[in-house]
mmCIF file of C-alpha atoms in Angstrom:
data_model
loop_
_atom_site.group_PDB
_atom_site.id
_atom_site.type_symbol
_atom_site.label_atom_id
_atom_site.label_comp_id
_atom_site.label_asym_id
_atom_site.label_seq_id
_atom_site.Cartn_x
_atom_site.Cartn_y
_atom_site.Cartn_z
ATOM 1 C CA MET I 1 -18.398 16.258 -23.383
ATOM 2 C CA SER I 2 -15.139 14.498 -22.527
ATOM 3 C CA ASP I 3 -13.612 14.311 -19.058
ATOM 4 C CA ASP I 4 -10.550 16.320 -20.041
ATOM 5 C CA THR I 5 -12.385 19.569 -20.857
ATOM 6 C CA GLU I 6 -14.541 21.901 -18.825
ATOM 7 C CA VAL I 7 -16.870 24.570 -20.224
ATOM 8 C CA ALA I 8 -17.671 27.754 -18.342
ATOM 9 C CA ILE I 9 -19.969 30.595 -19.404
ATOM 10 C CA ARG I 10 -18.852 34.093 -18.467
ATOM 11 C CA ARG I 11 -21.280 37.001 -18.541
ATOM 12 C CA THR I 12 -20.499 40.691 -18.301
ATOM 13 C CA SER I 13 -22.809 43.665 -18.139
ATOM 14 C CA ASN I 14 -21.749 45.164 -21.472
ATOM 15 C CA ARG I 15 -20.811 42.126 -23.511
ATOM 16 C CA PRO I 16 -22.613 38.937 -24.580
ATOM 17 C CA ALA I 17 -21.905 35.670 -22.814
ATOM 18 C CA ALA I 18 -18.581 34.049 -23.674
ATOM 19 C CA VAL I 19 -17.869 30.338 -23.611
ATOM 20 C CA VAL I 20 -14.528 29.405 -22.068
ATOM 21 C CA VAL I 21 -13.117 25.910 -22.521
ATOM 22 C CA ARG I 22 -10.487 24.872 -19.962
ATOM 23 C CA GLN I 23 -8.319 21.803 -20.269
ATOM 24 C CA ARG I 24 -8.288 19.773 -17.058
ATOM 25 C CA SER I 25 -4.943 18.742 -15.624
ATOM 26 C CA GLN I 26 -3.926 15.108 -15.252
ATOM 27 C CA ALA I 27 -4.350 15.329 -11.473
ATOM 28 C CA GLU I 28 -7.911 16.625 -11.860
ATOM 29 C CA LEU I 29 -8.793 13.836 -14.280
ATOM 30 C CA VAL I 30 -7.403 11.167 -11.952
ATOM 31 C CA LEU I 31 -9.286 12.619 -8.971
ATOM 32 C CA ARG I 32 -12.595 12.794 -10.872
ATOM 33 C CA ARG I 33 -12.299 9.201 -12.057
ATOM 34 C CA PHE I 34 -11.329 7.985 -8.595
ATOM 35 C CA LEU I 35 -14.301 9.742 -6.969
ATOM 36 C CA ARG I 36 -16.624 7.954 -9.400
ATOM 37 C CA HIS I 37 -15.438 4.608 -8.031
ATOM 38 C CA LYS I 38 -17.785 4.374 -5.044
ATOM 39 C CA ALA I 39 -16.235 1.243 -3.560
ATOM 40 C CA ALA I 40 -12.780 2.850 -3.665
ATOM 41 C CA VAL I 41 -14.002 6.061 -2.024
ATOM 42 C CA ILE I 42 -15.820 4.183 0.738
ATOM 43 C CA SER I 43 -12.750 1.979 1.239
ATOM 44 C CA LEU I 44 -10.499 5.039 1.483
ATOM 45 C CA VAL I 45 -12.750 6.519 4.174
ATOM 46 C CA LEU I 46 -12.760 3.218 6.087
ATOM 47 C CA PHE I 47 -8.988 2.821 5.805
ATOM 48 C CA VAL I 48 -8.369 6.368 7.048
ATOM 49 C CA GLY I 49 -10.821 5.654 9.869
ATOM 50 C CA VAL I 50 -8.898 2.511 10.848
ATOM 51 C CA ILE I 51 -5.632 4.483 10.875
ATOM 52 C CA LEU I 52 -7.129 7.241 13.037
ATOM 53 C CA LEU I 53 -8.676 4.685 15.382
ATOM 54 C CA ALA I 54 -5.369 2.832 15.745
ATOM 55 C CA PHE I 55 -3.023 5.777 16.221
ATOM 56 C CA VAL I 56 -5.262 8.431 17.784
ATOM 57 C CA GLY I 57 -7.657 6.098 19.577
ATOM 58 C CA GLY I 58 -4.785 4.035 20.923
ATOM 59 C CA ALA I 59 -3.248 7.131 22.501
ATOM 60 C CA LEU I 60 -6.565 8.209 24.056
ATOM 61 C CA TRP I 61 -7.822 4.815 25.249
ATOM 62 C CA ARG I 62 -7.843 4.277 28.997
ATOM 63 C CA TYR I 63 -5.724 1.116 28.804
ATOM 64 C CA ASP I 64 -2.319 0.489 27.296
ATOM 65 C CA TYR I 65 -1.727 -2.725 25.377
ATOM 66 C CA ALA I 66 0.746 -3.873 28.063
ATOM 67 C CA ASP I 67 -1.507 -3.103 31.038
ATOM 68 C CA ILE I 68 -2.758 -6.077 33.035
ATOM 69 C CA THR I 69 -6.210 -5.466 34.483
ATOM 70 C CA SER I 70 -7.951 -7.242 37.338
ATOM 71 C CA ALA I 71 -10.507 -8.837 34.989
ATOM 72 C CA PRO I 72 -8.998 -11.791 33.085
ATOM 73 C CA SER I 73 -10.953 -13.632 30.366
ATOM 74 C CA VAL I 74 -13.863 -11.172 30.429
ATOM 75 C CA PRO I 75 -16.125 -11.166 27.329
ATOM 76 C CA PRO I 76 -16.823 -7.881 25.485
ATOM 77 C CA SER I 77 -18.425 -5.275 27.724
ATOM 78 C CA PHE I 78 -18.688 -1.506 28.146
ATOM 79 C CA GLU I 79 -15.469 -1.461 30.164
ATOM 80 C CA HIS I 80 -13.652 -3.762 27.721
ATOM 81 C CA PRO I 81 -15.308 -3.512 24.259
ATOM 82 C CA PHE I 82 -13.241 -6.399 22.868
ATOM 83 C CA GLY I 83 -12.989 -8.319 26.151
ATOM 84 C CA THR I 84 -9.747 -9.375 27.852
ATOM 85 C CA ASP I 85 -7.349 -12.299 27.573
ATOM 86 C CA ASN I 86 -6.444 -14.846 30.230
ATOM 87 C CA LEU I 87 -3.873 -12.478 31.769
ATOM 88 C CA GLY I 88 -6.182 -9.477 31.874
ATOM 89 C CA HIS I 89 -4.856 -7.519 28.887
ATOM 90 C CA ASP I 90 -7.493 -5.285 27.322
ATOM 91 C CA THR I 91 -8.037 -6.782 23.864
ATOM 92 C CA PHE I 92 -9.204 -3.486 22.365
ATOM 93 C CA ALA I 93 -5.920 -1.835 23.367
ATOM 94 C CA GLN I 94 -3.971 -4.788 21.992
ATOM 95 C CA VAL I 95 -5.878 -4.747 18.689
ATOM 96 C CA LEU I 96 -5.186 -1.025 18.329
ATOM 97 C CA ARG I 97 -1.485 -1.603 19.023
ATOM 98 C CA GLY I 98 -1.408 -4.559 16.639
ATOM 99 C CA THR I 99 -3.082 -2.460 13.931
ATOM 100 C CA GLN I 100 -0.499 0.281 14.436
ATOM 101 C CA ARG I 101 2.383 -2.125 14.077
ATOM 102 C CA SER I 102 0.906 -4.010 11.111
ATOM 103 C CA ILE I 103 0.199 -0.761 9.227
ATOM 104 C CA GLU I 104 3.687 0.566 9.974
ATOM 105 C CA ILE I 105 5.233 -2.640 8.655
ATOM 106 C CA ALA I 106 3.043 -2.638 5.535
ATOM 107 C CA LEU I 107 3.762 1.017 4.703
ATOM 108 C CA LEU I 108 7.508 0.569 5.222
ATOM 109 C CA ILE I 109 7.468 -2.500 2.981
ATOM 110 C CA ALA I 110 5.515 -0.653 0.296
ATOM 111 C CA PHE I 111 7.877 2.344 0.441
ATOM 112 C CA LEU I 112 11.095 0.313 0.278
ATOM 113 C CA ALA I 113 9.864 -2.198 -2.300
ATOM 114 C CA GLY I 114 8.311 0.583 -4.381
ATOM 115 C CA LEU I 115 11.481 2.694 -4.322
ATOM 116 C CA VAL I 116 13.892 -0.137 -5.162
ATOM 117 C CA GLY I 117 11.532 -1.709 -7.700
ATOM 118 C CA THR I 118 10.904 1.616 -9.458
ATOM 119 C CA LEU I 119 14.601 2.460 -9.803
ATOM 120 C CA TRP I 120 15.530 -1.079 -10.860
ATOM 121 C CA GLY I 121 12.757 -1.341 -13.431
ATOM 122 C CA ALA I 122 13.335 2.173 -14.786
ATOM 123 C CA PHE I 123 17.059 1.658 -15.407
ATOM 124 C CA SER I 124 16.507 -1.841 -16.782
ATOM 125 C CA GLY I 125 13.806 -0.800 -19.229
ATOM 126 C CA TYR I 126 15.557 2.368 -20.320
ATOM 127 C CA TYR I 127 18.980 0.876 -21.119
ATOM 128 C CA ARG I 128 17.695 -2.451 -22.508
ATOM 129 C CA GLY I 129 20.268 -4.760 -24.099
ATOM 130 C CA ILE I 130 22.737 -6.578 -21.867
ATOM 131 C CA THR I 131 21.940 -4.325 -18.896
ATOM 132 C CA ASP I 132 18.264 -5.220 -19.129
ATOM 133 C CA SER I 133 19.003 -8.944 -19.518
ATOM 134 C CA VAL I 134 21.275 -9.100 -16.465
ATOM 135 C CA MET I 135 19.006 -7.004 -14.262
ATOM 136 C CA MET I 136 15.845 -8.878 -15.201
ATOM 137 C CA ARG I 137 17.457 -12.286 -14.716
ATOM 138 C CA PHE I 138 18.152 -11.236 -11.152
ATOM 139 C CA VAL I 139 14.527 -10.160 -10.836
ATOM 140 C CA ASP I 140 13.429 -13.567 -12.122
ATOM 141 C CA LEU I 141 15.642 -15.200 -9.503
ATOM 142 C CA VAL I 142 14.030 -13.191 -6.705
ATOM 143 C CA LEU I 143 10.550 -13.994 -8.034
ATOM 144 C CA THR I 144 11.254 -17.724 -7.934
ATOM 145 C CA LEU I 145 12.062 -17.638 -4.216
ATOM 146 C CA PRO I 146 9.209 -18.883 -1.986
ATOM 147 C CA LEU I 147 8.319 -15.734 -0.081
ATOM 148 C CA LEU I 148 7.114 -17.193 3.206
ATOM 149 C CA ALA I 149 9.823 -19.849 3.393
ATOM 150 C CA VAL I 150 12.711 -17.437 2.760
ATOM 151 C CA ALA I 151 11.243 -14.769 5.023
ATOM 152 C CA ALA I 152 10.786 -17.357 7.776
ATOM 153 C CA VAL I 153 14.423 -18.434 7.514
ATOM 154 C CA LEU I 154 15.741 -14.870 7.523
ATOM 155 C CA THR I 155 13.595 -13.705 10.463
ATOM 156 C CA ARG I 156 14.091 -16.839 12.536
ATOM 157 C CA ALA I 157 17.528 -15.793 13.796
ATOM 158 C CA THR I 158 16.394 -12.301 14.847
ATOM 159 C CA SER I 159 14.571 -11.001 17.889
ATOM 160 C CA GLY I 160 11.449 -10.264 15.860
ATOM 161 C CA SER I 161 12.107 -6.554 15.456
ATOM 162 C CA TRP I 162 9.305 -5.125 13.349
ATOM 163 C CA TRP I 163 11.585 -3.053 11.108
ATOM 164 C CA PHE I 164 13.749 -6.098 10.332
ATOM 165 C CA VAL I 165 10.626 -8.074 9.418
ATOM 166 C CA ALA I 166 9.677 -5.206 7.076
ATOM 167 C CA LEU I 167 13.154 -5.160 5.508
ATOM 168 C CA VAL I 168 13.073 -8.907 4.835
ATOM 169 C CA ILE I 169 9.631 -8.813 3.207
ATOM 170 C CA ALA I 170 10.528 -5.714 1.152
ATOM 171 C CA ALA I 171 13.701 -7.433 -0.065
ATOM 172 C CA LEU I 172 11.527 -10.231 -1.464
ATOM 173 C CA GLN I 173 8.717 -8.125 -2.960
ATOM 174 C CA TRP I 174 10.444 -5.285 -4.813
ATOM 175 C CA ALA I 175 10.864 -7.519 -7.864
ATOM 176 C CA TYR I 176 7.108 -7.415 -8.590
ATOM 177 C CA VAL I 177 7.230 -3.625 -8.865
ATOM 178 C CA ALA I 178 10.431 -3.753 -10.940
ATOM 179 C CA ARG I 179 8.843 -6.012 -13.562
ATOM 180 C CA VAL I 180 5.791 -3.746 -13.929
ATOM 181 C CA VAL I 181 7.874 -0.558 -14.124
ATOM 182 C CA ARG I 182 10.247 -2.096 -16.650
ATOM 183 C CA GLY I 183 7.339 -2.914 -18.974
ATOM 184 C CA VAL I 184 6.006 0.643 -18.765
ATOM 185 C CA VAL I 185 9.437 2.189 -19.329
ATOM 186 C CA LEU I 186 10.033 0.065 -22.440
ATOM 187 C CA SER I 187 7.129 1.859 -24.112
ATOM 188 C CA LEU I 188 7.870 5.299 -22.651
ATOM 189 C CA ARG I 189 11.450 5.388 -23.899
ATOM 190 C CA GLU I 190 10.194 5.418 -27.499
ATOM 191 C CA LYS I 191 8.016 8.500 -27.032
ATOM 192 C CA GLU I 192 8.725 11.684 -28.971
ATOM 193 C CA TYR I 193 9.547 13.790 -25.918
ATOM 194 C CA ILE I 194 12.234 11.285 -24.890
ATOM 195 C CA GLU I 195 13.795 11.487 -28.337
ATOM 196 C CA ALA I 196 13.622 15.283 -28.163
ATOM 197 C CA SER I 197 15.382 15.275 -24.793
ATOM 198 C CA ARG I 198 18.158 13.095 -26.185
ATOM 199 C CA ALA I 199 18.515 15.396 -29.187
ATOM 200 C CA LEU I 200 18.876 18.392 -26.864
ATOM 201 C CA GLY I 201 21.736 16.676 -25.054
ATOM 202 C CA ALA I 202 19.985 15.583 -21.856
ATOM 203 C CA THR I 203 21.789 12.863 -19.893
ATOM 204 C CA ASP I 204 20.253 9.438 -19.379
ATOM 205 C CA ARG I 205 19.915 10.046 -15.648
ATOM 206 C CA TRP I 206 18.102 13.339 -16.275
ATOM 207 C CA ILE I 207 15.705 11.678 -18.719
ATOM 208 C CA ILE I 208 14.969 8.795 -16.340
ATOM 209 C CA PHE I 209 14.255 10.957 -13.289
ATOM 210 C CA ARG I 210 12.722 13.928 -15.091
ATOM 211 C CA HIS I 211 10.617 12.259 -17.780
ATOM 212 C CA VAL I 212 10.423 8.471 -17.514
ATOM 213 C CA ILE I 213 9.613 7.896 -13.829
ATOM 214 C CA PRO I 214 7.125 10.821 -13.532
ATOM 215 C CA ASN I 215 5.191 9.497 -16.543
ATOM 216 C CA ALA I 216 5.152 5.992 -15.041
ATOM 217 C CA LEU I 217 3.747 7.153 -11.687
ATOM 218 C CA GLY I 218 0.263 5.806 -12.429
ATOM 219 C CA PRO I 219 1.199 2.101 -12.582
ATOM 220 C CA ILE I 220 3.750 2.632 -9.802
ATOM 221 C CA ILE I 221 1.181 4.082 -7.392
ATOM 222 C CA VAL I 222 -1.351 1.356 -8.200
ATOM 223 C CA ASN I 223 1.143 -1.475 -7.632
ATOM 224 C CA VAL I 224 2.566 0.049 -4.458
ATOM 225 C CA THR I 225 -0.982 0.418 -3.099
ATOM 226 C CA ILE I 226 -1.749 -3.237 -3.779
ATOM 227 C CA LEU I 227 1.617 -4.110 -2.244
ATOM 228 C CA VAL I 228 0.403 -2.664 1.071
ATOM 229 C CA ALA I 229 -2.399 -5.242 1.203
ATOM 230 C CA ALA I 230 -0.006 -8.043 0.261
ATOM 231 C CA ALA I 231 2.452 -6.898 2.944
ATOM 232 C CA ILE I 232 -0.278 -6.956 5.599
ATOM 233 C CA LEU I 233 -1.116 -10.560 4.728
ATOM 234 C CA VAL I 234 2.535 -11.687 4.575
ATOM 235 C CA GLU I 235 3.307 -10.091 7.943
ATOM 236 C CA THR I 236 0.181 -11.710 9.357
ATOM 237 C CA ALA I 237 1.263 -15.115 8.071
ATOM 238 C CA LEU I 238 4.768 -14.758 9.519
ATOM 239 C CA SER I 239 3.452 -13.620 12.888
ATOM 240 C CA PHE I 240 0.896 -16.434 12.867
ATOM 241 C CA LEU I 241 3.788 -18.874 12.415
ATOM 242 C CA GLY I 242 5.637 -17.209 15.282
ATOM 243 C CA LEU I 243 8.327 -15.781 12.990
ATOM 244 C CA GLY I 244 7.214 -12.171 12.777
ATOM 245 C CA VAL I 245 6.780 -9.588 15.508
ATOM 246 C CA GLN I 246 7.578 -11.034 18.927
ATOM 247 C CA PRO I 247 6.279 -10.213 22.443
ATOM 248 C CA PRO I 248 6.224 -7.901 24.323
ATOM 249 C CA ASP I 249 5.350 -6.054 21.113
ATOM 250 C CA THR I 250 2.378 -7.254 19.112
ATOM 251 C CA SER I 251 0.745 -7.210 15.686
ATOM 252 C CA LEU I 252 -2.575 -8.391 14.285
ATOM 253 C CA GLY I 253 -1.023 -11.623 13.058
ATOM 254 C CA LEU I 254 0.540 -12.310 16.440
ATOM 255 C CA LEU I 255 -2.790 -11.696 18.201
ATOM 256 C CA VAL I 256 -4.531 -14.163 15.880
ATOM 257 C CA SER I 257 -1.745 -16.692 16.448
ATOM 258 C CA GLU I 258 -1.902 -16.404 20.224
ATOM 259 C CA ALA I 259 -5.701 -16.752 20.186
ATOM 260 C CA GLY I 260 -5.681 -19.825 17.961
ATOM 261 C CA THR I 261 -6.097 -22.219 20.881
ATOM 262 C CA ALA I 262 -8.847 -20.141 22.488
ATOM 263 C CA VAL I 263 -11.311 -19.893 19.592
ATOM 264 C CA SER I 264 -13.876 -22.149 21.267
ATOM 265 C CA THR I 265 -13.563 -20.677 24.791
ATOM 266 C CA ARG I 266 -12.706 -16.996 24.159
ATOM 267 C CA PRO I 267 -13.617 -16.341 20.510
ATOM 268 C CA TRP I 268 -13.356 -12.559 20.883
ATOM 269 C CA LEU I 269 -9.577 -12.878 21.119
ATOM 270 C CA PHE I 270 -9.460 -14.401 17.632
ATOM 271 C CA TYR I 271 -12.235 -12.700 15.694
ATOM 272 C CA PHE I 272 -11.622 -9.025 16.514
ATOM 273 C CA PRO I 273 -8.021 -8.888 15.211
ATOM 274 C CA GLY I 274 -9.102 -11.130 12.321
ATOM 275 C CA VAL I 275 -11.813 -8.661 11.336
ATOM 276 C CA PHE I 276 -9.274 -5.810 11.338
ATOM 277 C CA ILE I 277 -6.972 -7.818 9.046
ATOM 278 C CA VAL I 278 -9.818 -8.491 6.610
ATOM 279 C CA VAL I 279 -11.016 -4.870 6.650
ATOM 280 C CA ILE I 280 -7.527 -3.479 5.997
ATOM 281 C CA ALA I 281 -6.768 -5.937 3.198
ATOM 282 C CA LEU I 282 -10.141 -5.447 1.464
ATOM 283 C CA THR I 283 -10.143 -1.647 1.686
ATOM 284 C CA ILE I 284 -6.630 -1.386 0.255
ATOM 285 C CA ASN I 285 -7.530 -3.734 -2.597
ATOM 286 C CA PHE I 286 -10.578 -1.626 -3.464
ATOM 287 C CA ILE I 287 -8.468 1.534 -3.278
ATOM 288 C CA GLY I 288 -6.008 -0.096 -5.666
ATOM 289 C CA ASP I 289 -8.856 -0.936 -8.068
ATOM 290 C CA GLY I 290 -10.034 2.673 -7.928
ATOM 291 C CA LEU I 291 -6.564 4.018 -8.622
ATOM 292 C CA ARG I 292 -6.123 1.599 -11.525
ATOM 293 C CA ASP I 293 -9.357 2.810 -13.108
ATOM 294 C CA ALA I 294 -8.443 6.430 -12.412
ATOM 295 C CA PHE I 295 -5.017 6.267 -14.028
ATOM 296 C CA ASP I 296 -6.082 3.976 -16.876
ATOM 297 C CA PRO I 297 -9.863 4.097 -17.508
ATOM 298 C CA THR I 298 -9.565 1.635 -20.434
ATOM 299 C CA GLN I 299 -8.846 -1.155 -17.918
ATOM 300 C CA ARG I 300 -12.323 -0.768 -16.454
ATOM 301 C CA LYS I 301 -13.900 -1.101 -19.910
ATOM 302 C CA VAL I 302 -11.887 -4.253 -20.602
ATOM 303 C CA ARG I 303 -12.991 -5.855 -17.316
ATOM 304 C CA ALA I 304 -16.613 -4.870 -17.980
#
């Protein structure tokens, strides 16, 4: 039996059993396929756990990330699970704060880049012709820019505000989403229901927002999810270079950067935030793989 149908047997006291066939909705199909992807499900649980640990655990932990304790350079212990730095900051509290900030930056980047890229790609692919050529040449220009170099130049003159760092990275990454969405829209605009909407007098804007974008949500969600992992790594790289989030605030990349000279003497300062970066990036990538297989199961067969 196929995934898109469900059979139920109904029995009554006076009548023989009846077989009822119910067509599953698109949301149910996507959820069933995603739940079959064990790595994606486990990654989703881990990622939610990291978020809860960072935001809820950070609020409940006995130390704040800015507190200076009376125990500098202490290795991991019951009192300080991740040890302390040379000033006495509790590393566990700082890692939780850095995780909060890095996740906030990544989610803001994914939202802004996904929104701009979706609208740009949808209008470009739908109108085609000169409009498509002009819009996509601008996308090509953005894609040719070296991400880290341009982001470093733009953030260098600022105070390292986390939201400005997110804006800069989003301004350089929306083009990836736009190119994917444009390719999907080019095929969607030729569908029968689009032609029917035009014949009924629907405006282009109505068709784009009512029919085109909703039917392109699968690839959009997958690419935005993967963009979260990419944003985490870009923010980490900028902070590692000293061009991202600046003290007194912190992020995972900044913690790794500050601990770079203490790897041999106080390795816990380097490895704990590094592990969080790896866990976040890997879990989001696996979630993206699960969503890709859920929205388009033929991709999994091709890779197999």
